[in-house]
Amino acid sequence: MSTTSGRLLNDWTVRGSPLLIDGELITCDERFETIDPATEEPIGRAADATPAQLDRAIAAARRAFDESGWATDLALRVRCLRRLRESLVRHGDELRDLTVREAGAPRFLTHGPQFDDPVAALGWFADVAESYAWTRDLGRAAPMGMPSDRHVLREPVGVVAAITPWNFPHQINLAKLGPALAAGNTVVLKPAPDTPWCAAALGRLIAEETDIPPGVVNIVTGSDHGLGARLAADPRVDLISFTGSTATGREVMRAAATTLKKVFLELGGKSACVVLDDADLAGACSYAAFAGITHAGQGCAITSRLLVPRARHDEAVEITARALARLGCGDPSDERTVCGPVVSARQRDRIEGYLKLAAEEGGSFATGGHRPDRDRGFWIEPTLITGLSGTARAAREEIFGPVLVILPHDGDDDAVRLANDSPYGLSGAVHGDPERARAVARRLRTGTVSVNGGVWYGADVPFGGYKQSGIGREMGVAGFEEYLETKAIAEGA
Ligand code: NAD
């Protein structure tokens, strides 16, 4: 183990970012350029892995799981995870810059879920693994008259394919890597084509600053989504841990069916923020505006449907529109920015398609609805859409941009009905009298709910979706256990 010298990104602008395969950092001949979404300036040319390189990565992960002591050496795993956390902390300033540049993430978020929190969570998963009850004694029984001593063992699943999106690169890469490694699995991580750099930086630190054995973590970046499809279909993979859109989640599940792999899916959402009639309307709507356009609305659990009491609808529109206009969008490297650019021209065009659709469906814009007047980068103004029915596509489908839809409700039951009238079930928020708000929260068919501004995000909190928002839970002990198999052993006594 050595210590990485020089700045990760500066070193790479000449040679291109490396892949990590079987413990080696590999510079590819094939590369693809990525650009800063705020400025359209090139970031550099990232490694564009070939199918043959992916194949080597899967083989290395398989070998490391089957032939090394990683799966059984808990002390080594715990030590390596803590070392990786320290290394990421040491390179924190540079990794923050990288996240702002490649994901267009507002810098303030790097002090939370875009960097600091997922890095700290590595330590939490090391602690969980260290204190976990890996073996449980079920005691003696005599089924069919045969006395037996019974134990239940938890074991790693094997080779994990971790396939991740671009919006929160460190959060999602590390929320998979941490528990997968703590549990004793080996991993092939394939990040999104838009964000190869954060993943490649992680690979470099793993190779140069930790004792993680060769093959235990392999990181394969590429411009082709087909790499993910190959990984999902490969028979040497035991578990697919996927975060991305619901449409791709379906593809992944289909691919996994051939070899009946375990699948663990974190998918899209169209979460509701419910404002009850006794809530502090101004506080709730201002909070909803802030939450809805943070990171340009590119968060799966963002509450993008605002459900307000019909009698106070117009007032709510005015407050929310004012708050959105005040927040505006701006340079993500400025600590005060809440809403930066969207990640790519493709994403901007997709959002604009929804804005056009909303207008065709009878909606109007209380604020925003357009690109701001900027020469460079990919931007959408913070937008509030009014006048849609709950059945309009723009009110039901995930837009993944700084766009809120406001809908009136006729009381608590109607608000619950509207909130749950969705194919998704990822998250939600309720504002109002604590007792009533708690009762509404319990009726929402979603994996997480915030009541009166409470924050559910944390390493120890399981996160995931009901319905078409996913299968399984990430983070928390439940997230750790997604990466475990269960074995029962009975010994004749
Ligand atoms: P995406 O589904 O397009 O891609 C996600 C990943 O899957 C990428 O790495 C991509 O290369 C890969 N991929 C694409 N096609 C594949 C295939 N056929 N088989 C296997 N892998 C394939 O999603 P995105 O645009 O990168 O991210 C945005 C989406 O992610 C949104 O829908 C958002 O809600 C969702 N998301 C969900 C969570 C969550 O935890 N629930 C978190 C963040 C983002």
XYZ file of C-alpha atoms and ligand atoms in Angstrom:
537
model
C 0.000 0.000 0.000
C 1.331 3.414 -0.910
C -0.122 6.874 -0.612
C -1.582 8.554 -3.656
C 0.480 11.513 -4.735
C -0.700 14.489 -6.758
C -4.211 15.573 -7.515
C -6.362 12.748 -8.816
C -7.907 14.736 -11.624
C -4.806 16.639 -12.753
C -2.863 13.413 -13.091
C -5.576 11.959 -15.279
C -6.161 14.781 -17.714
C -3.052 13.542 -19.482
C -3.495 9.777 -19.244
C -7.279 9.414 -18.762
C -8.950 7.882 -15.721
C -8.142 4.234 -15.016
C -10.290 1.146 -14.590
C -9.689 -1.001 -11.519
C -9.506 -4.673 -12.458
C -8.028 -7.409 -10.274
C -6.143 -4.901 -8.138
C -4.558 -3.084 -11.084
C -5.266 0.417 -12.319
C -5.590 0.090 -16.064
C -5.378 3.008 -18.452
C -7.486 2.326 -21.542
C -6.795 3.164 -25.154
C -10.522 3.693 -25.562
C -11.752 6.823 -23.771
C -14.780 9.102 -23.792
C -15.014 12.761 -22.967
C -17.265 14.064 -20.220
C -18.149 17.699 -19.666
C -18.972 19.951 -16.740
C -22.766 20.492 -16.945
C -22.500 24.044 -15.580
C -19.952 25.265 -18.128
C -19.776 22.609 -20.900
C -15.984 22.669 -20.372
C -14.389 19.236 -20.857
C -13.498 17.460 -17.603
C -11.303 14.884 -19.272
C -11.363 11.594 -21.130
C -12.544 8.729 -18.963
C -11.749 5.055 -19.507
C -14.258 3.450 -21.872
C -14.180 -0.215 -20.919
C -14.634 -2.904 -23.528
C -16.783 -6.021 -23.003
C -13.512 -7.995 -22.677
C -12.397 -5.752 -19.799
C -15.755 -6.168 -18.101
C -15.370 -9.911 -18.515
C -11.954 -9.784 -16.791
C -13.425 -7.720 -13.968
C -16.207 -10.253 -13.351
C -13.710 -13.137 -13.489
C -11.485 -11.339 -10.958
C -14.407 -10.759 -8.590
C -15.471 -14.407 -8.922
C -11.924 -15.631 -8.207
C -11.463 -13.280 -5.250
C -14.707 -14.516 -3.737
C -14.109 -18.221 -4.365
C -10.378 -18.413 -3.686
C -9.304 -15.625 -1.313
C -10.004 -15.343 2.407
C -12.015 -12.114 1.982
C -15.417 -13.746 2.619
C -14.292 -15.184 5.956
C -11.743 -12.641 7.259
C -13.971 -10.177 9.093
C -11.062 -8.337 10.754
C -9.458 -7.636 7.353
C -12.732 -6.345 5.939
C -13.349 -4.020 8.860
C -9.782 -2.703 8.695
C -10.003 -2.116 4.942
C -13.311 -0.245 5.164
C -11.994 2.038 7.885
C -8.850 2.667 5.851
C -10.910 3.503 2.777
C -12.983 5.968 4.812
C -9.802 7.668 6.080
C -8.400 7.852 2.571
C -11.587 9.439 1.189
C -11.591 11.955 4.041
C -7.932 12.799 3.296
C -8.791 13.537 -0.347
C -12.087 15.216 0.610
C -11.418 18.663 -0.849
C -10.537 17.306 -4.249
C -13.381 14.787 -4.286
C -15.815 17.575 -3.426
C -14.576 19.602 -6.416
C -14.905 16.551 -8.623
C -18.509 15.956 -7.521
C -19.456 19.567 -8.167
C -17.847 19.422 -11.610
C -19.081 16.127 -12.931
C -22.548 15.860 -11.337
C -23.222 19.625 -11.218
C -23.991 19.045 -7.536
C -24.364 22.180 -5.412
C -21.340 22.343 -3.139
C -23.360 22.587 0.086
C -24.614 19.030 -0.545
C -21.046 17.685 -0.475
C -21.102 18.392 3.274
C -23.992 15.913 3.452
C -25.278 13.205 1.127
C -23.045 14.063 -1.832
C -19.863 13.196 0.067
C -19.389 13.498 3.849
C -22.336 11.317 4.874
C -21.680 8.337 2.582
C -17.982 8.415 3.496
C -18.852 8.356 7.201
C -21.304 5.520 6.503
C -18.364 3.262 5.537
C -17.332 3.399 9.193
C -20.883 2.645 10.272
C -20.989 -0.484 8.086
C -17.613 -1.591 9.487
C -19.090 -1.254 13.008
C -22.214 -3.201 12.022
C -20.142 -6.049 10.583
C -17.980 -6.147 13.703
C -20.911 -6.415 16.105
C -23.242 -8.475 13.899
C -24.631 -11.804 15.128
C -23.252 -13.912 12.257
C -24.372 -17.144 13.942
C -27.582 -17.693 15.872
C -28.150 -20.734 18.080
C -31.690 -22.069 17.629
C -31.111 -24.700 20.301
C -31.911 -28.390 20.282
C -35.063 -29.894 18.812
C -36.103 -33.364 17.730
C -37.988 -33.116 14.433
C -39.283 -36.566 13.428
C -37.825 -37.862 16.693
C -34.198 -37.061 15.661
C -32.406 -34.844 18.213
C -30.546 -32.023 16.432
C -28.533 -28.961 17.442
C -29.523 -26.153 15.064
C -27.685 -22.981 14.071
C -28.424 -20.241 11.552
C -25.418 -18.709 9.810
C -25.330 -15.509 7.738
C -22.892 -15.558 4.820
C -22.029 -13.238 1.943
C -23.993 -13.765 -1.269
C -20.925 -13.832 -3.568
C -20.192 -11.573 -6.517
C -22.207 -8.345 -6.450
C -22.854 -6.294 -9.585
C -23.339 -2.708 -8.405
C -24.909 -0.586 -11.144
C -25.366 3.081 -10.279
C -26.857 6.345 -11.658
C -25.255 9.782 -11.948
C -27.185 11.988 -9.550
C -25.460 11.191 -6.217
C -22.308 9.349 -7.328
C -20.518 8.920 -3.970
C -23.714 8.307 -2.018
C -24.895 5.514 -4.253
C -21.501 3.939 -5.059
C -20.584 3.824 -1.362
C -24.049 2.797 -0.134
C -23.523 -0.344 -2.209
C -19.803 -0.880 -1.710
C -19.866 -0.389 2.083
C -22.406 -3.049 3.058
C -21.431 -5.409 0.216
C -17.791 -5.456 1.364
C -18.608 -5.464 5.080
C -20.725 -8.557 4.461
C -17.831 -10.332 2.663
C -18.875 -10.059 -0.978
C -16.726 -9.055 -3.913
C -17.945 -6.316 -6.257
C -17.950 -5.131 -9.836
C -19.059 -1.486 -9.770
C -20.369 0.041 -12.985
C -21.208 3.741 -12.602
C -23.313 5.814 -15.004
C -21.643 7.111 -18.185
C -22.209 10.712 -16.983
C -20.169 10.263 -13.780
C -17.118 8.053 -14.311
C -14.700 10.311 -12.406
C -15.984 9.931 -8.842
C -15.972 6.146 -9.287
C -12.518 6.125 -10.865
C -11.161 8.237 -7.983
C -12.571 5.673 -5.582
C -10.825 2.919 -7.561
C -7.529 4.686 -7.408
C -7.731 5.195 -3.653
C -8.724 1.554 -3.144
C -5.724 0.384 -5.192
C -3.188 2.812 -3.784
C -4.243 3.492 -0.213
C -5.977 0.361 1.127
C -5.178 -3.313 1.643
C -8.330 -4.475 -0.144
C -7.068 -7.595 -1.951
C -6.953 -7.763 -5.773
C -10.285 -8.631 -7.360
C -12.392 -7.737 -4.317
C -13.420 -4.408 -5.867
C -13.416 -3.863 -9.616
C -14.543 -0.573 -11.143
C -15.486 -0.480 -14.787
C -16.474 2.860 -16.321
C -17.812 3.184 -19.837
C -19.943 5.193 -22.229
C -22.118 2.233 -23.202
C -25.166 1.256 -21.121
C -24.660 -2.203 -22.650
C -21.929 -2.822 -20.047
C -24.634 -2.762 -17.368
C -26.816 -5.128 -19.376
C -23.921 -7.597 -19.778
C -23.126 -7.434 -16.094
C -26.757 -8.062 -15.148
C -26.952 -11.118 -17.399
C -23.604 -12.695 -16.467
C -23.997 -16.090 -14.741
C -20.928 -15.463 -12.528
C -22.760 -12.632 -10.759
C -24.831 -13.671 -7.702
C -26.589 -10.427 -6.787
C -27.433 -7.274 -8.706
C -27.636 -4.143 -6.620
C -29.131 -1.578 -8.974
C -30.084 2.066 -8.576
C -31.608 3.889 -11.512
C -34.846 4.425 -13.359
C -37.812 2.102 -13.034
C -37.636 1.361 -16.779
C -34.021 0.137 -16.501
C -34.881 -1.681 -13.268
C -37.350 -3.782 -15.262
C -34.616 -4.637 -17.791
C -32.277 -5.623 -14.971
C -34.903 -7.877 -13.417
C -35.552 -9.500 -16.781
C -31.820 -10.132 -17.303
C -31.493 -11.520 -13.775
C -34.331 -13.969 -14.341
C -32.256 -16.133 -16.691
C -29.960 -17.256 -13.886
C -32.353 -16.387 -11.027
C -29.976 -13.909 -9.428
C -30.985 -12.003 -6.356
C -32.001 -8.470 -7.326
C -32.057 -5.423 -5.178
C -33.575 -2.397 -6.894
C -33.673 1.284 -5.895
C -35.792 3.003 -8.529
C -37.645 6.179 -9.357
C -40.312 8.170 -7.544
C -42.920 10.915 -7.730
C -43.219 11.583 -4.044
C -45.876 13.782 -2.462
C -45.507 16.559 0.091
C -48.851 16.758 1.892
C -49.766 20.049 3.565
C -52.688 19.611 5.986
C -55.156 22.419 6.587
C -53.747 23.213 10.036
C -50.123 23.415 8.854
C -48.009 26.549 8.839
C -48.624 27.064 5.113
C -45.779 29.516 4.522
C -43.252 27.292 6.334
C -44.423 24.121 4.605
C -44.483 25.610 1.088
C -41.077 27.281 1.498
C -39.649 23.988 2.729
C -41.245 22.132 -0.202
C -39.727 24.637 -2.643
C -36.255 24.200 -1.167
C -36.525 20.391 -1.011
C -38.027 20.119 -4.485
C -35.288 21.907 -6.401
C -32.205 20.964 -4.401
C -29.652 19.611 -6.911
C -32.045 20.744 -9.675
C -34.622 18.210 -8.497
C -32.372 15.323 -9.487
C -33.028 13.181 -6.444
C -35.132 10.047 -6.499
C -36.798 10.800 -3.140
C -37.515 14.459 -3.793
C -41.142 15.458 -3.131
C -42.148 16.767 -6.543
C -45.933 16.752 -5.971
C -47.177 19.386 -3.553
C -50.684 18.602 -2.199
C -52.292 21.606 -0.507
C -55.750 22.330 1.015
C -58.111 23.467 -1.766
C -59.233 26.523 0.226
C -55.642 27.756 0.449
C -54.452 26.634 -3.004
C -53.926 30.100 -4.487
C -52.085 31.307 -1.398
C -49.885 28.182 -1.514
C -49.112 28.789 -5.205
C -48.055 32.347 -4.473
C -45.798 31.396 -1.544
C -44.193 28.456 -3.367
C -43.650 30.374 -6.610
C -42.054 33.243 -4.714
C -39.753 30.868 -2.833
C -38.718 29.091 -6.053
C -38.015 32.350 -7.856
C -35.971 33.603 -4.921
C -33.867 30.422 -4.839
C -33.302 30.523 -8.610
C -30.507 28.467 -10.116
C -26.811 29.229 -10.024
C -23.176 28.200 -10.055
C -22.939 24.865 -8.198
C -19.466 25.700 -6.869
C -20.974 28.557 -4.821
C -21.807 27.312 -1.295
C -25.063 29.323 -1.372
C -26.465 27.619 -4.475
C -29.338 25.185 -3.961
C -30.286 24.503 -7.593
C -27.408 23.968 -10.011
C -27.505 22.752 -13.607
C -29.125 19.534 -14.773
C -26.610 16.864 -15.641
C -26.689 16.885 -19.440
C -28.291 18.286 -22.577
C -30.213 15.002 -22.824
C -31.665 15.483 -19.341
C -32.527 19.148 -20.037
C -34.317 18.159 -23.250
C -36.248 15.459 -21.396
C -37.398 17.974 -18.768
C -38.385 20.463 -21.459
C -40.433 17.697 -23.067
C -42.373 17.383 -19.795
C -42.854 21.172 -19.560
C -44.338 21.168 -23.055
C -46.522 18.197 -22.153
C -47.723 19.933 -18.965
C -48.812 22.959 -21.022
C -50.640 20.682 -23.486
C -52.355 18.948 -20.552
C -53.789 22.279 -19.358
C -51.095 23.272 -16.860
C -49.586 26.721 -16.486
C -46.374 27.953 -14.899
C -46.690 30.041 -11.749
C -42.937 30.548 -12.058
C -40.231 29.184 -14.357
C -41.057 26.840 -17.216
C -38.060 27.750 -19.364
C -34.279 27.704 -19.715
C -32.729 30.670 -17.933
C -30.765 33.147 -19.992
C -27.291 31.603 -19.797
C -24.730 31.079 -22.549
C -23.252 27.821 -21.339
C -24.373 24.749 -19.454
C -27.641 22.874 -19.058
C -30.240 24.721 -17.010
C -33.934 24.793 -16.234
C -35.515 27.511 -14.113
C -37.126 26.376 -10.855
C -40.682 25.751 -11.993
C -44.112 25.445 -10.395
C -46.885 23.893 -12.501
C -50.492 24.628 -11.559
C -53.847 23.629 -13.025
C -53.085 19.965 -13.782
C -55.368 17.130 -12.772
C -53.925 14.291 -10.703
C -54.212 12.048 -13.758
C -52.082 14.256 -16.060
C -48.835 12.570 -17.110
C -46.750 15.522 -15.883
C -48.379 15.071 -12.454
C -47.725 11.305 -12.358
C -44.421 10.625 -14.121
C -40.947 11.275 -12.768
C -39.568 14.471 -14.375
C -36.239 14.507 -12.506
C -35.748 18.243 -12.785
C -36.418 21.410 -10.713
C -40.132 21.121 -11.356
C -42.932 20.959 -8.772
C -46.561 20.190 -9.528
C -49.120 21.640 -7.099
C -52.517 19.936 -6.654
C -55.433 20.787 -4.324
C -56.818 18.239 -1.838
C -60.112 18.117 0.091
C -58.931 16.986 3.519
C -56.740 14.289 5.031
C -58.430 11.278 3.386
C -58.336 12.889 -0.037
C -54.683 13.893 0.437
C -53.774 10.293 1.333
C -55.719 9.014 -1.683
C -53.949 11.467 -4.023
C -50.512 10.794 -2.525
C -50.952 7.033 -2.875
C -52.475 7.253 -6.365
C -49.104 6.599 -7.986
C -47.238 3.619 -9.405
C -44.324 4.795 -7.250
C -43.881 4.571 -3.485
C -40.460 5.940 -2.616
C -40.878 8.791 -0.170
C -43.161 11.508 1.134
C -43.584 14.407 3.526
C -46.429 15.635 5.715
C -46.865 19.027 7.403
C -49.522 19.762 10.020
C -50.572 19.166 13.590
C -48.110 16.466 14.790
C -50.746 13.890 15.681
C -52.683 14.266 12.433
C -49.469 14.440 10.400
C -48.219 11.224 12.035
C -51.516 9.494 11.218
C -51.253 10.580 7.571
C -47.579 9.471 7.441
C -48.587 5.985 8.561
C -51.114 5.759 5.718
C -48.644 6.683 2.954
C -47.516 3.661 0.919
C -43.877 4.749 0.730
C -40.543 3.607 2.129
C -39.700 6.866 3.926
C -41.758 9.822 5.198
C -40.694 13.138 6.694
C -43.085 14.648 9.257
C -42.858 18.391 9.858
C -39.392 18.661 8.348
C -37.884 15.549 9.989
C -34.898 14.104 8.090
C -34.970 10.343 7.578
C -31.665 10.173 5.705
C -28.832 8.485 7.603
C -26.479 5.482 7.547
C -28.639 3.642 10.085
C -31.963 4.336 8.335
C -33.207 1.811 5.763
C -34.127 3.540 2.515
C -36.104 2.114 -0.391
C -39.388 1.943 -2.172
C -42.815 0.374 -2.128
C -44.527 -0.555 -5.402
C -42.567 0.338 -8.561
C -39.957 2.311 -6.619
C -37.973 -0.789 -5.862
C -37.291 -4.043 -4.101
C -35.211 -4.168 -0.935
C -33.610 -1.549 1.286
C -30.337 0.351 1.101
C -28.471 1.453 4.269
C -29.391 0.553 7.820
C -29.047 -2.993 9.114
C -31.706 -4.009 6.577
C -29.419 -2.675 3.826
C -26.484 -4.688 5.178
C -28.597 -7.844 5.284
C -29.517 -7.482 1.583
C -25.954 -8.661 0.940
C -26.250 -11.812 3.070
C -27.416 -15.360 2.466
C -28.925 -17.448 5.254
C -27.755 -20.980 5.987
C -29.230 -23.364 8.569
C -27.032 -26.180 9.936
C -28.439 -29.006 12.001
C -26.091 -31.412 13.768
C -27.223 -34.809 15.021
C -26.984 -34.889 18.808
P -30.703 4.786 -15.674
O -31.707 3.764 -15.286
O -30.721 5.326 -17.047
O -29.217 4.204 -15.470
C -28.759 3.698 -14.238
C -27.579 2.794 -14.480
O -28.018 1.634 -15.215
C -26.446 3.403 -15.313
O -25.222 2.956 -14.801
C -26.698 2.823 -16.701
O -25.530 2.759 -17.511
C -27.175 1.426 -16.343
N -27.981 0.751 -17.377
C -28.648 1.301 -18.409
N -29.301 0.339 -19.100
C -29.057 -0.841 -18.477
C -29.476 -2.185 -18.672
N -30.300 -2.527 -19.675
N -29.048 -3.136 -17.823
C -28.239 -2.812 -16.786
N -27.800 -1.558 -16.546
C -28.214 -0.574 -17.377
O -30.835 5.942 -14.582
P -30.071 7.339 -14.543
O -30.645 8.214 -15.609
O -28.604 7.128 -14.493
O -30.536 7.883 -13.097
C -31.750 8.519 -12.868
C -32.786 7.550 -12.328
O -32.283 6.904 -11.167
C -34.062 8.229 -11.871
O -35.174 7.478 -12.311
C -33.975 8.190 -10.357
O -35.202 8.236 -9.694
C -33.263 6.918 -10.131
N -32.602 6.914 -8.812
C -33.127 6.137 -7.821
C -32.548 6.161 -6.551
C -33.091 5.323 -5.434
O -32.345 5.062 -4.487
N -34.329 4.870 -5.464
C -31.435 6.967 -6.319
C -30.933 7.745 -7.345
C -31.521 7.703 -8.599
